[in-house]
Short mmCIF file of C-alpha atoms and ligand atoms in Angstrom, two decimals:
data_model
loop_
_atom_site.label_atom_id
_atom_site.label_comp_id
_atom_site.label_asym_id
_atom_site.label_seq_id
_atom_site.Cartn_x
_atom_site.Cartn_y
_atom_site.Cartn_z
CA MET J 1 0.00 0.00 0.00
CA ARG J 2 2.90 2.30 0.69
CA GLN J 3 3.95 2.86 -2.88
CA PRO J 4 0.52 3.62 -4.40
CA PHE J 5 -0.29 5.94 -1.56
CA ALA J 6 2.99 7.79 -1.84
CA LEU J 7 2.44 8.16 -5.55
CA THR J 8 -1.02 9.41 -4.93
CA ILE J 9 0.17 12.01 -2.49
CA ILE J 10 2.84 13.09 -4.95
CA ALA J 11 0.21 13.32 -7.65
CA ILE J 12 -2.07 15.34 -5.44
CA LEU J 13 0.63 17.70 -4.34
CA ALA J 14 1.84 18.11 -7.90
CA LEU J 15 -1.67 18.95 -8.95
CA LEU J 16 -2.09 21.30 -6.05
CA ALA J 17 1.16 23.04 -6.88
CA THR J 18 0.13 23.38 -10.50
CA ALA J 19 -3.28 24.59 -9.58
CA ALA J 20 -2.10 27.01 -7.00
CA GLY J 21 0.66 28.58 -9.01
CA SER J 22 3.08 30.16 -6.60
CA THR J 23 2.28 29.28 -3.03
CA GLN J 24 3.60 32.32 -1.30
CA PRO J 25 2.94 31.91 2.37
CA ASP J 26 2.20 35.57 2.92
CA SER J 27 -0.48 36.03 0.35
CA PRO J 28 -3.87 35.62 2.01
CA GLU J 29 -5.58 34.39 -1.07
CA PRO J 30 -8.43 32.03 -0.35
CA THR J 31 -9.02 31.35 -3.98
CA ASP J 32 -12.22 29.89 -5.26
CA SER J 33 -11.06 29.42 -8.80
CA LEU J 34 -13.07 26.79 -10.57
CA SER J 35 -10.00 25.10 -11.98
CA HIS J 36 -8.77 24.33 -8.48
CA ILE J 37 -12.11 22.94 -7.54
CA ALA J 38 -12.25 20.79 -10.62
CA LEU J 39 -8.95 19.23 -9.67
CA HIS J 40 -10.14 18.44 -6.20
CA ARG J 41 -13.45 17.25 -7.37
CA SER J 42 -11.92 14.61 -9.56
CA GLN J 43 -9.09 13.85 -7.22
CA PRO J 44 -10.11 12.12 -4.01
CA PRO J 45 -8.14 8.93 -4.52
CA ALA J 46 -9.80 5.66 -3.69
CA GLU J 47 -7.32 4.87 -0.96
CA LEU J 48 -8.44 7.90 0.99
CA LEU J 49 -12.12 7.08 0.81
CA VAL J 50 -13.53 5.33 3.84
CA PRO J 51 -17.03 4.51 5.05
CA LEU J 52 -18.64 7.44 6.81
CA GLU J 53 -19.08 5.59 10.06
CA GLY J 54 -15.63 4.13 10.06
CA GLU J 55 -14.05 2.61 13.11
CA GLN J 56 -11.04 4.30 14.59
CA ALA J 57 -8.93 1.60 12.96
CA GLN J 58 -10.15 2.70 9.56
CA VAL J 59 -9.30 6.31 10.24
CA ILE J 60 -5.64 5.46 10.55
CA LYS J 61 -4.12 4.87 7.17
CA GLY J 62 -1.32 2.71 8.50
CA LEU J 63 1.65 4.18 6.65
CA CYS J 64 3.29 5.95 9.58
CA VAL J 65 1.13 4.52 12.28
CA GLU J 66 2.75 6.29 15.20
CA ASP J 67 2.37 9.74 13.67
CA GLU J 68 -1.12 9.00 12.50
CA ARG J 69 -2.17 7.79 15.89
CA ARG J 70 -0.69 10.86 17.54
CA ILE J 71 -2.71 13.12 15.26
CA ALA J 72 -5.89 11.15 15.81
CA ASP J 73 -5.34 11.11 19.57
CA GLN J 74 -4.84 14.84 19.70
CA LEU J 75 -8.04 15.38 17.74
CA GLN J 76 -9.92 13.22 20.26
CA SER J 77 -10.26 16.26 22.47
CA THR J 78 -11.60 18.51 19.73
CA GLN J 79 -14.93 18.93 18.00
CA LEU J 80 -13.48 17.07 15.10
CA HIS J 81 -12.99 13.59 16.42
CA GLN J 82 -16.43 12.21 15.64
CA ARG J 83 -16.19 13.36 12.07
CA LEU J 84 -12.65 12.24 11.41
CA LEU J 85 -12.49 10.10 8.28
CA ARG J 86 -8.82 9.65 7.57
CA VAL J 87 -5.42 10.45 8.96
CA ALA J 88 -2.54 9.60 6.66
CA VAL J 89 1.15 10.33 6.98
CA GLY J 90 3.50 9.36 4.19
CA GLU J 91 6.69 10.21 2.38
CA VAL J 92 6.40 12.66 -0.46
CA GLU J 93 9.56 13.38 -2.42
CA GLY J 94 11.68 12.44 0.54
CA GLN J 95 9.68 14.58 2.95
CA LYS J 96 6.97 13.64 5.36
CA ALA J 97 3.47 14.87 4.53
CA ALA J 98 0.21 14.42 6.42
CA LEU J 99 -3.36 14.45 5.32
CA VAL J 100 -6.30 14.93 7.67
CA LYS J 101 -9.74 14.38 6.23
CA PHE J 102 -13.00 14.90 8.03
CA GLN J 103 -16.68 15.36 7.39
CA ALA J 104 -17.74 18.99 7.08
CA GLY J 105 -20.65 20.46 8.91
CA ASP J 106 -21.78 21.28 12.40
CA GLN J 107 -22.07 18.26 14.64
CA LEU J 108 -25.41 19.25 16.09
CA THR J 109 -27.23 20.95 13.28
CA GLY J 110 -25.64 19.37 10.25
CA GLN J 111 -25.38 22.81 8.75
CA PHE J 112 -22.29 24.47 7.42
CA ARG J 113 -20.91 27.39 9.24
CA LEU J 114 -17.80 28.95 7.87
CA ALA J 115 -16.50 29.70 11.36
CA ALA J 116 -16.86 26.05 12.40
CA MET J 117 -15.10 24.83 9.29
CA GLU J 118 -12.23 27.20 9.86
CA ALA J 119 -11.97 26.05 13.47
CA ASP J 120 -11.89 22.44 12.23
CA ALA J 121 -9.05 23.26 9.88
CA SER J 122 -7.13 25.04 12.60
CA ALA J 123 -7.43 22.03 14.91
CA ALA J 124 -6.36 19.64 12.17
CA LEU J 125 -3.29 21.70 11.29
CA ALA J 126 -2.22 22.04 14.90
CA ALA J 127 -2.58 18.30 15.50
CA ALA J 128 -0.71 17.34 12.35
CA PHE J 129 2.21 19.74 12.70
CA SER J 130 2.67 18.96 16.37
CA ALA J 131 2.56 15.19 15.90
CA ASP J 132 6.06 15.02 14.46
CA THR J 133 8.46 17.83 13.67
CA ASP J 134 9.48 15.88 10.57
CA ILE J 135 6.10 16.52 8.99
CA SER J 136 6.81 19.22 6.46
CA HIS J 137 3.49 19.55 4.72
CA VAL J 138 -0.15 19.12 5.76
CA ASP J 139 -3.27 18.84 3.66
CA VAL J 140 -6.65 19.31 5.31
CA TRP J 141 -9.76 18.15 3.51
CA SER J 142 -13.27 18.85 4.66
CA VAL J 143 -15.73 16.74 2.71
CA VAL J 144 -19.36 15.78 2.38
CA PRO J 145 -20.67 12.39 1.35
CA SER J 146 -21.25 12.08 -2.34
CA GLU J 147 -22.99 9.47 -4.43
CA PRO J 148 -21.25 6.10 -4.13
CA ASN J 149 -19.09 5.19 -7.08
CA ALA J 150 -17.60 1.91 -8.18
CA GLY J 151 -15.05 2.12 -5.39
CA GLY J 152 -17.73 2.50 -2.73
CA GLN J 153 -18.59 5.58 -0.73
CA SER J 154 -17.18 8.74 -2.25
CA HIS J 155 -16.70 12.17 -0.79
CA ARG J 156 -16.94 15.61 -2.27
CA PRO J 157 -14.56 18.24 -0.95
CA VAL J 158 -16.17 21.37 0.41
CA PHE J 159 -13.05 22.96 1.69
CA SER J 160 -9.39 22.14 1.48
CA LEU J 161 -6.20 23.65 2.69
CA SER J 162 -2.64 22.77 1.82
CA THR J 163 0.30 24.27 3.62
CA ALA J 164 3.97 23.85 4.42
CA ARG J 165 5.36 23.82 7.93
CA SER J 166 7.44 26.92 7.18
CA SER J 167 4.34 28.90 6.21
CA TYR J 168 2.49 27.67 9.25
CA LEU J 169 5.28 28.48 11.69
CA ALA J 170 5.71 31.93 10.13
CA LEU J 171 2.35 32.90 11.58
CA PRO J 172 2.13 34.31 15.11
CA TYR J 173 1.16 31.67 17.65
CA SER J 174 -2.07 33.47 18.51
CA ILE J 175 -3.19 33.15 14.91
CA ARG J 176 -2.05 29.56 14.57
CA SER J 177 -4.32 28.53 17.40
CA SER J 178 -7.34 30.40 16.06
CA ARG J 179 -9.51 29.96 13.06
CA GLN J 180 -7.85 33.02 11.53
CA VAL J 181 -5.15 30.64 10.45
CA VAL J 182 -7.14 29.66 7.38
CA ARG J 183 -7.28 33.16 6.00
CA ARG J 184 -3.57 33.65 6.53
CA LEU J 185 -2.32 30.57 4.72
CA GLY J 186 -1.68 30.40 1.05
CA VAL J 187 -3.73 27.76 -0.61
CA VAL J 188 -7.31 27.43 0.49
CA ARG J 189 -10.06 26.20 -1.72
CA TYR J 190 -13.79 26.27 -1.30
CA ASP J 191 -16.19 24.54 -3.56
CA PRO J 192 -18.47 27.31 -4.76
CA LEU J 193 -21.18 24.80 -5.54
CA LEU J 194 -21.26 23.61 -1.98
CA LEU J 195 -20.41 26.79 -0.18
CA ASP J 196 -21.27 30.17 -1.56
CA TYR J 197 -18.08 31.64 -0.24
CA ASP J 198 -16.91 35.09 -1.11
CA PRO J 199 -13.42 35.77 0.27
CA ASP J 200 -13.75 39.51 -0.37
CA ASN J 201 -16.99 39.75 1.50
CA PRO J 202 -17.16 37.19 4.31
CA SER J 203 -20.36 38.69 5.67
CA ARG J 204 -22.12 37.55 2.55
CA ASN J 205 -21.90 34.01 3.81
CA SER J 206 -24.40 34.64 6.54
CA VAL J 207 -26.74 36.98 4.65
CA PRO J 208 -29.63 35.48 2.73
CA ALA J 209 -29.31 36.01 -0.98
CA PRO J 210 -31.71 38.55 -2.42
CA LEU J 211 -34.44 37.27 -4.66
CA PRO J 212 -32.96 36.76 -8.07
CA PRO J 213 -33.67 39.78 -10.28
CA THR J 214 -35.68 37.51 -12.51
CA ALA J 215 -38.11 36.57 -9.77
CA TYR J 216 -40.62 39.25 -10.58
CA THR J 217 -40.19 39.38 -14.31
CA LYS J 218 -39.13 36.04 -15.66
CA SER J 219 -41.72 33.96 -17.43
CA LEU J 220 -42.98 31.45 -14.95
CA VAL J 221 -42.47 27.77 -15.25
CA GLY J 222 -45.60 26.13 -16.50
CA TYR J 223 -47.95 29.09 -16.19
CA GLY J 224 -49.60 31.39 -18.66
CA ALA J 225 -49.27 35.03 -19.51
CA ASP J 226 -52.32 36.12 -17.51
CA TRP J 227 -50.52 35.63 -14.30
CA GLN J 228 -47.60 37.78 -15.36
CA HIS J 229 -49.99 40.42 -16.55
CA ILE J 230 -51.75 40.47 -13.21
CA LEU J 231 -48.49 40.81 -11.34
CA ALA J 232 -47.16 43.45 -13.66
CA SER J 233 -50.28 45.55 -13.60
CA ASN J 234 -50.55 46.29 -9.93
CA GLY J 235 -48.54 43.77 -7.98
CA ARG J 236 -51.70 42.57 -6.28
CA LEU J 237 -53.84 39.62 -6.98
CA PRO J 238 -57.28 40.53 -8.27
CA GLU J 239 -60.23 40.16 -5.96
CA ASN J 240 -62.38 37.60 -7.63
CA THR J 241 -65.86 39.08 -7.80
CA SER J 242 -67.73 36.53 -9.87
CA GLU J 243 -66.57 33.19 -8.70
CA GLU J 244 -64.57 32.49 -5.58
CA PRO J 245 -61.36 30.68 -6.49
CA VAL J 246 -61.04 27.16 -5.23
CA ALA J 247 -58.19 26.20 -2.98
CA SER J 248 -56.69 22.75 -3.15
CA VAL J 249 -55.57 21.64 0.28
CA MET J 250 -54.15 18.28 1.26
CA LEU J 251 -54.54 17.56 4.96
CA HIS J 252 -53.94 13.86 4.43
CA GLY J 253 -54.06 11.33 1.62
CA THR J 254 -56.83 8.93 0.80
CA ARG J 255 -57.64 6.52 3.59
CA ARG J 256 -58.68 3.86 1.11
CA GLN J 257 -55.19 2.69 0.27
CA ARG J 258 -52.53 1.58 2.66
CA ARG J 259 -50.24 4.42 1.62
CA VAL J 260 -48.56 7.12 3.62
CA ALA J 261 -46.23 9.94 2.57
CA ILE J 262 -42.91 10.82 4.12
CA THR J 263 -42.20 14.49 3.47
CA ILE J 264 -38.75 15.94 4.06
CA ASP J 265 -38.58 19.71 4.30
CA ASP J 266 -35.95 22.44 4.12
CA GLY J 267 -33.34 20.76 1.93
CA PRO J 268 -31.33 20.18 0.00
CA CYS J 269 -28.64 19.96 2.65
CA PRO J 270 -25.15 19.04 1.44
CA LEU J 271 -24.34 17.03 4.52
CA LEU J 272 -27.53 15.05 4.93
CA THR J 273 -29.46 14.90 1.67
CA PRO J 274 -27.04 12.34 0.20
CA LEU J 275 -27.43 10.21 3.32
CA ILE J 276 -31.21 10.48 3.17
CA LEU J 277 -31.15 9.45 -0.48
CA GLN J 278 -29.01 6.45 0.39
CA VAL J 279 -31.42 5.33 3.10
CA LEU J 280 -34.42 5.74 0.78
CA ASP J 281 -32.66 3.87 -1.97
CA ARG J 282 -31.66 1.03 0.32
CA HIS J 283 -35.26 0.61 1.42
CA GLN J 284 -36.70 1.28 -2.02
CA VAL J 285 -38.87 4.11 -0.78
CA VAL J 286 -40.17 7.10 -2.72
CA ALA J 287 -40.34 10.23 -0.55
CA ASN J 288 -41.41 13.83 -1.00
CA PHE J 289 -38.90 16.66 -0.71
CA PHE J 290 -40.21 20.15 -0.07
CA VAL J 291 -37.16 22.11 -1.09
CA VAL J 292 -36.10 25.66 -0.38
CA GLY J 293 -35.32 27.47 -3.65
CA GLU J 294 -32.17 29.22 -2.54
CA LYS J 295 -30.71 25.98 -1.24
CA ALA J 296 -31.57 24.21 -4.47
CA GLU J 297 -29.78 26.99 -6.30
CA GLN J 298 -26.79 26.61 -4.03
CA TYR J 299 -26.66 22.82 -4.33
CA PRO J 300 -28.02 22.11 -7.81
CA GLN J 301 -26.60 18.64 -8.09
CA LEU J 302 -28.35 17.58 -4.91
CA LEU J 303 -31.68 18.67 -6.35
CA ARG J 304 -30.96 16.76 -9.54
CA ASP J 305 -30.03 13.74 -7.43
CA ILE J 306 -33.38 13.91 -5.65
CA ALA J 307 -35.25 14.13 -8.93
CA GLU J 308 -33.23 11.40 -10.62
CA ALA J 309 -33.92 9.04 -7.73
CA GLY J 310 -37.63 9.44 -8.55
CA HIS J 311 -38.74 11.37 -5.49
CA LEU J 312 -41.44 14.00 -5.61
CA ILE J 313 -40.19 17.57 -5.37
CA GLY J 314 -42.42 20.17 -3.76
CA ASN J 315 -42.19 23.95 -3.39
CA HIS J 316 -41.17 25.25 0.04
CA THR J 317 -40.63 28.87 -1.15
CA TYR J 318 -37.40 30.47 -2.25
CA HIS J 319 -36.24 31.92 1.06
CA HIS J 320 -38.25 29.85 3.51
CA ARG J 321 -40.11 32.95 4.53
CA ARG J 322 -43.28 32.95 6.58
CA LEU J 323 -45.84 33.56 3.88
CA SER J 324 -48.56 34.77 6.23
CA ARG J 325 -46.45 37.87 6.85
CA LEU J 326 -45.93 38.74 3.19
CA SER J 327 -47.83 40.72 0.60
CA ALA J 328 -49.45 38.92 -2.29
CA GLN J 329 -46.69 40.08 -4.57
CA GLU J 330 -44.00 38.80 -2.23
CA ILE J 331 -45.79 35.48 -1.86
CA ALA J 332 -45.99 35.14 -5.62
CA ALA J 333 -42.30 35.95 -5.98
CA GLU J 334 -41.35 33.42 -3.30
CA LEU J 335 -43.37 30.65 -4.95
CA ASP J 336 -42.22 31.47 -8.46
CA ALA J 337 -38.55 31.85 -7.65
CA CYS J 338 -38.60 28.39 -6.07
CA GLN J 339 -40.65 27.00 -8.94
CA THR J 340 -38.24 28.46 -11.47
CA ILE J 341 -35.18 26.90 -9.93
CA ILE J 342 -36.90 23.51 -9.60
CA GLY J 343 -37.96 23.74 -13.23
CA ARG J 344 -34.56 24.83 -14.46
CA LEU J 345 -32.72 22.06 -12.63
CA THR J 346 -35.12 19.15 -13.00
CA GLY J 347 -37.59 20.10 -15.71
CA GLN J 348 -40.39 19.44 -13.23
CA VAL J 349 -43.30 21.61 -12.23
CA ALA J 350 -43.90 21.33 -8.51
CA ARG J 351 -47.59 20.73 -7.89
CA TYR J 352 -47.42 20.69 -4.12
CA LEU J 353 -46.70 23.67 -1.95
CA ARG J 354 -45.82 23.49 1.69
CA PRO J 355 -45.94 26.95 3.26
CA PRO J 356 -43.14 27.30 5.82
CA GLY J 357 -44.64 26.59 9.23
CA GLY J 358 -47.83 25.33 7.60
CA ASN J 359 -49.42 28.75 7.91
CA TYR J 360 -51.37 30.27 5.06
CA THR J 361 -53.62 33.19 4.31
CA ALA J 362 -56.18 33.93 1.62
CA ASP J 363 -53.38 35.40 -0.51
CA VAL J 364 -51.34 32.20 -0.16
CA LEU J 365 -54.35 30.13 -1.18
CA ARG J 366 -55.02 32.37 -4.19
CA CYS J 367 -51.40 32.25 -5.30
CA ALA J 368 -51.33 28.48 -5.01
CA SER J 369 -54.69 28.15 -6.72
CA VAL J 370 -53.66 30.20 -9.76
CA ARG J 371 -50.57 28.02 -10.03
CA SER J 372 -52.49 24.75 -9.70
CA GLN J 373 -50.57 23.99 -6.55
CA THR J 374 -51.95 21.97 -3.70
CA VAL J 375 -51.24 23.39 -0.25
CA THR J 376 -49.91 20.33 1.55
CA LEU J 377 -49.98 19.98 5.33
CA TRP J 378 -49.21 17.00 7.54
CA THR J 379 -50.75 14.64 10.06
CA HIS J 380 -47.58 13.55 11.89
CA ASN J 381 -44.79 15.89 12.89
CA ALA J 382 -41.41 14.32 13.66
CA GLY J 383 -40.52 17.37 15.74
CA ASP J 384 -36.96 16.78 14.61
CA TRP J 385 -36.08 20.46 14.52
CA ALA J 386 -35.00 20.27 18.18
CA ASN J 387 -32.71 17.28 17.68
CA PRO J 388 -34.63 14.94 19.99
CA PRO J 389 -33.44 11.34 20.45
CA VAL J 390 -34.00 9.04 17.52
CA SER J 391 -36.52 6.96 19.47
CA GLU J 392 -38.64 10.05 20.09
CA ILE J 393 -38.69 10.96 16.40
CA VAL J 394 -39.72 7.43 15.48
CA GLN J 395 -42.39 7.35 18.15
CA ARG J 396 -43.93 10.65 17.00
CA CYS J 397 -43.99 9.54 13.38
CA LEU J 398 -45.64 6.22 14.08
CA ALA J 399 -48.07 7.12 16.87
CA GLY J 400 -51.62 6.42 15.70
CA ILE J 401 -50.45 6.16 12.11
CA ARG J 402 -53.03 5.06 9.57
CA PRO J 403 -53.53 5.04 5.81
CA GLY J 404 -53.26 8.47 4.22
CA ALA J 405 -50.96 9.89 6.88
CA ILE J 406 -48.46 12.58 5.90
CA ILE J 407 -45.29 12.60 7.98
CA LEU J 408 -43.33 15.83 8.32
CA MET J 409 -39.57 15.50 8.76
CA HIS J 410 -36.66 17.83 8.17
CA GLY J 411 -33.59 17.16 6.12
CA GLY J 412 -31.03 19.02 8.18
CA ASP J 413 -30.45 16.87 11.20
CA ILE J 414 -28.51 13.65 11.57
CA ASN J 415 -31.04 12.13 13.98
CA SER J 416 -33.69 12.42 11.28
CA VAL J 417 -31.48 10.33 9.04
CA ARG J 418 -30.95 7.79 11.79
CA ALA J 419 -34.68 7.62 12.46
CA LEU J 420 -35.66 7.21 8.83
CA PRO J 421 -34.98 3.47 8.43
CA LEU J 422 -36.76 2.77 11.71
CA ILE J 423 -39.78 4.74 10.55
CA ILE J 424 -39.85 2.91 7.24
CA ARG J 425 -39.65 -0.47 8.97
CA GLY J 426 -42.33 0.60 11.45
CA LEU J 427 -44.67 1.62 8.65
CA ARG J 428 -44.16 -1.63 6.80
CA ALA J 429 -44.68 -3.62 9.97
CA ARG J 430 -48.10 -1.95 10.14
CA GLY J 431 -48.86 -2.83 6.54
CA LEU J 432 -48.34 0.74 5.32
CA GLU J 433 -46.22 1.65 2.31
CA PRO J 434 -44.54 5.04 2.05
CA GLY J 435 -44.82 6.71 -1.33
CA SER J 436 -45.45 9.82 -3.34
CA LEU J 437 -48.14 12.37 -2.46
CA SER J 438 -49.37 12.05 -6.02
CA GLU J 439 -50.30 8.43 -5.35
CA MET J 440 -52.47 9.42 -2.39
CA HIS J 441 -55.21 11.29 -4.18
CA GLY J 442 -58.77 10.13 -3.66
CA PRO J 443 -62.25 11.47 -2.93
CA ASN J 444 -61.72 14.76 -1.05
CA CYS J 445 -57.97 14.26 -1.20
CA PRO J 446 -56.89 16.91 -1.86
CA GLU J 447 -59.89 18.84 -0.67
CA LEU J 448 -61.17 21.49 -3.04
CA LEU J 449 -62.49 24.32 -0.91
CA THR J 450 -63.53 27.92 -1.09
CA LEU J 451 -60.95 30.23 0.42
CA ASP J 452 -63.13 30.83 3.45
CA ALA J 453 -63.57 27.14 4.07
CA ALA J 454 -59.85 26.55 3.59
CA LEU J 455 -59.04 29.30 6.07
CA ASP J 456 -61.27 27.59 8.61
CA LEU J 457 -59.18 24.44 8.51
CA PRO J 458 -56.92 23.84 11.46
CA GLN J 459 -53.56 25.07 10.31
CA ASN J 460 -50.46 23.42 11.60
CA GLY J 461 -49.36 26.48 13.43
CA TRP J 462 -46.17 28.14 14.33
CA GLN J 463 -43.23 25.94 15.05
CA PRO J 464 -39.80 26.93 16.19
CA ASP J 465 -38.09 24.99 13.43
CA GLU J 466 -39.54 27.27 10.87
CA VAL J 467 -38.03 30.43 12.20
CA LYS J 468 -35.23 31.63 10.04
ZN1 LIG O 501 -39.55 24.42 6.52
#
């Protein structure tokens, strides 16, 4: 194993050197050049890929076991240890180089935070350089699970950093031990598809993107010119004087078949959506993903992956904003911006709308009605926003379950992923088969109601998970 690995490291470092051009230690240039990303994207060598839930023994590569173990041991006391995927130390052109690879994302929420990723990198560098003074170069890779390839589980780099000991030691100690270290080292790469990172404007990373300029003007996916005309004329929806529009609302599916729907909201999430897709695939289950437009735009391949796996994609607005607080024009823009991105990436027209929080107003119902969208609520709430124990999620999803049930889960928490196979097994043990919302239509499912009648329905109400 030694020779192929050494060659691989040499190949990687050669590629990195080529990609990076001059690696001057002083230039704080977190570059997000696409060519660098492309190299990384195609590069994770098979030897470095390990199962996500690897044992400690699998984390250690076994080339310079003592050094590797020292690095892993030091990381035991950091936030990183549970997400550590690989520690490798090998000879590269006569010098010792280390590679530390770990899963990106916040341990509790599963979400990316730039600050957390930089802290991860800082911990990894400190552990690697202090393990052995002979280690002259360290690569840090922060990855997310990707679709399995022929070699098994594969990983997609979100963030990588490559630095020499001399550059590292040239930094003041106070910086070396803080997350600032990332900004001060030469070669740092972010995958712009996975992390919308702007090195010149770090604050942008925590500010929601504005609605795309096309949101109010672009021709809508699957809808006619009348709608655009209405919006353009006064920005308000017309009061319907002759005939009250009919709202389509799905509180549950038909009770006449032994079908239920698992709905997964708020994705796609780079850390967890691939895991969810794997679980669904393993159990041969079709689920329903209510996606947030801006996240779909940020992670287009994940949305395509969801569609290609045959799952239903629903509209969960562009910004995940609380529609009951918005004007009709804003509601329309939120729905259409999400619809547009779904259409552009998958060619699909989302026929189901889940308003964030489950709350809707007459304007929401009108907007959905004009777009032939069914406002889709739920009967069972996993309550997984608060990261409860897996057993609690499973219990909530299965309590009193019966045909036609709609289960609400969220795609941003690891416990939801852990609960999913248990929920699927529990449903099947009760003779229920999870499937697509579109297979659960029946008499009065969805219900076609006047707006007044629809507004009288019990809405699902405010929930803390929906606050953004
Ligand atoms: Zn939501």
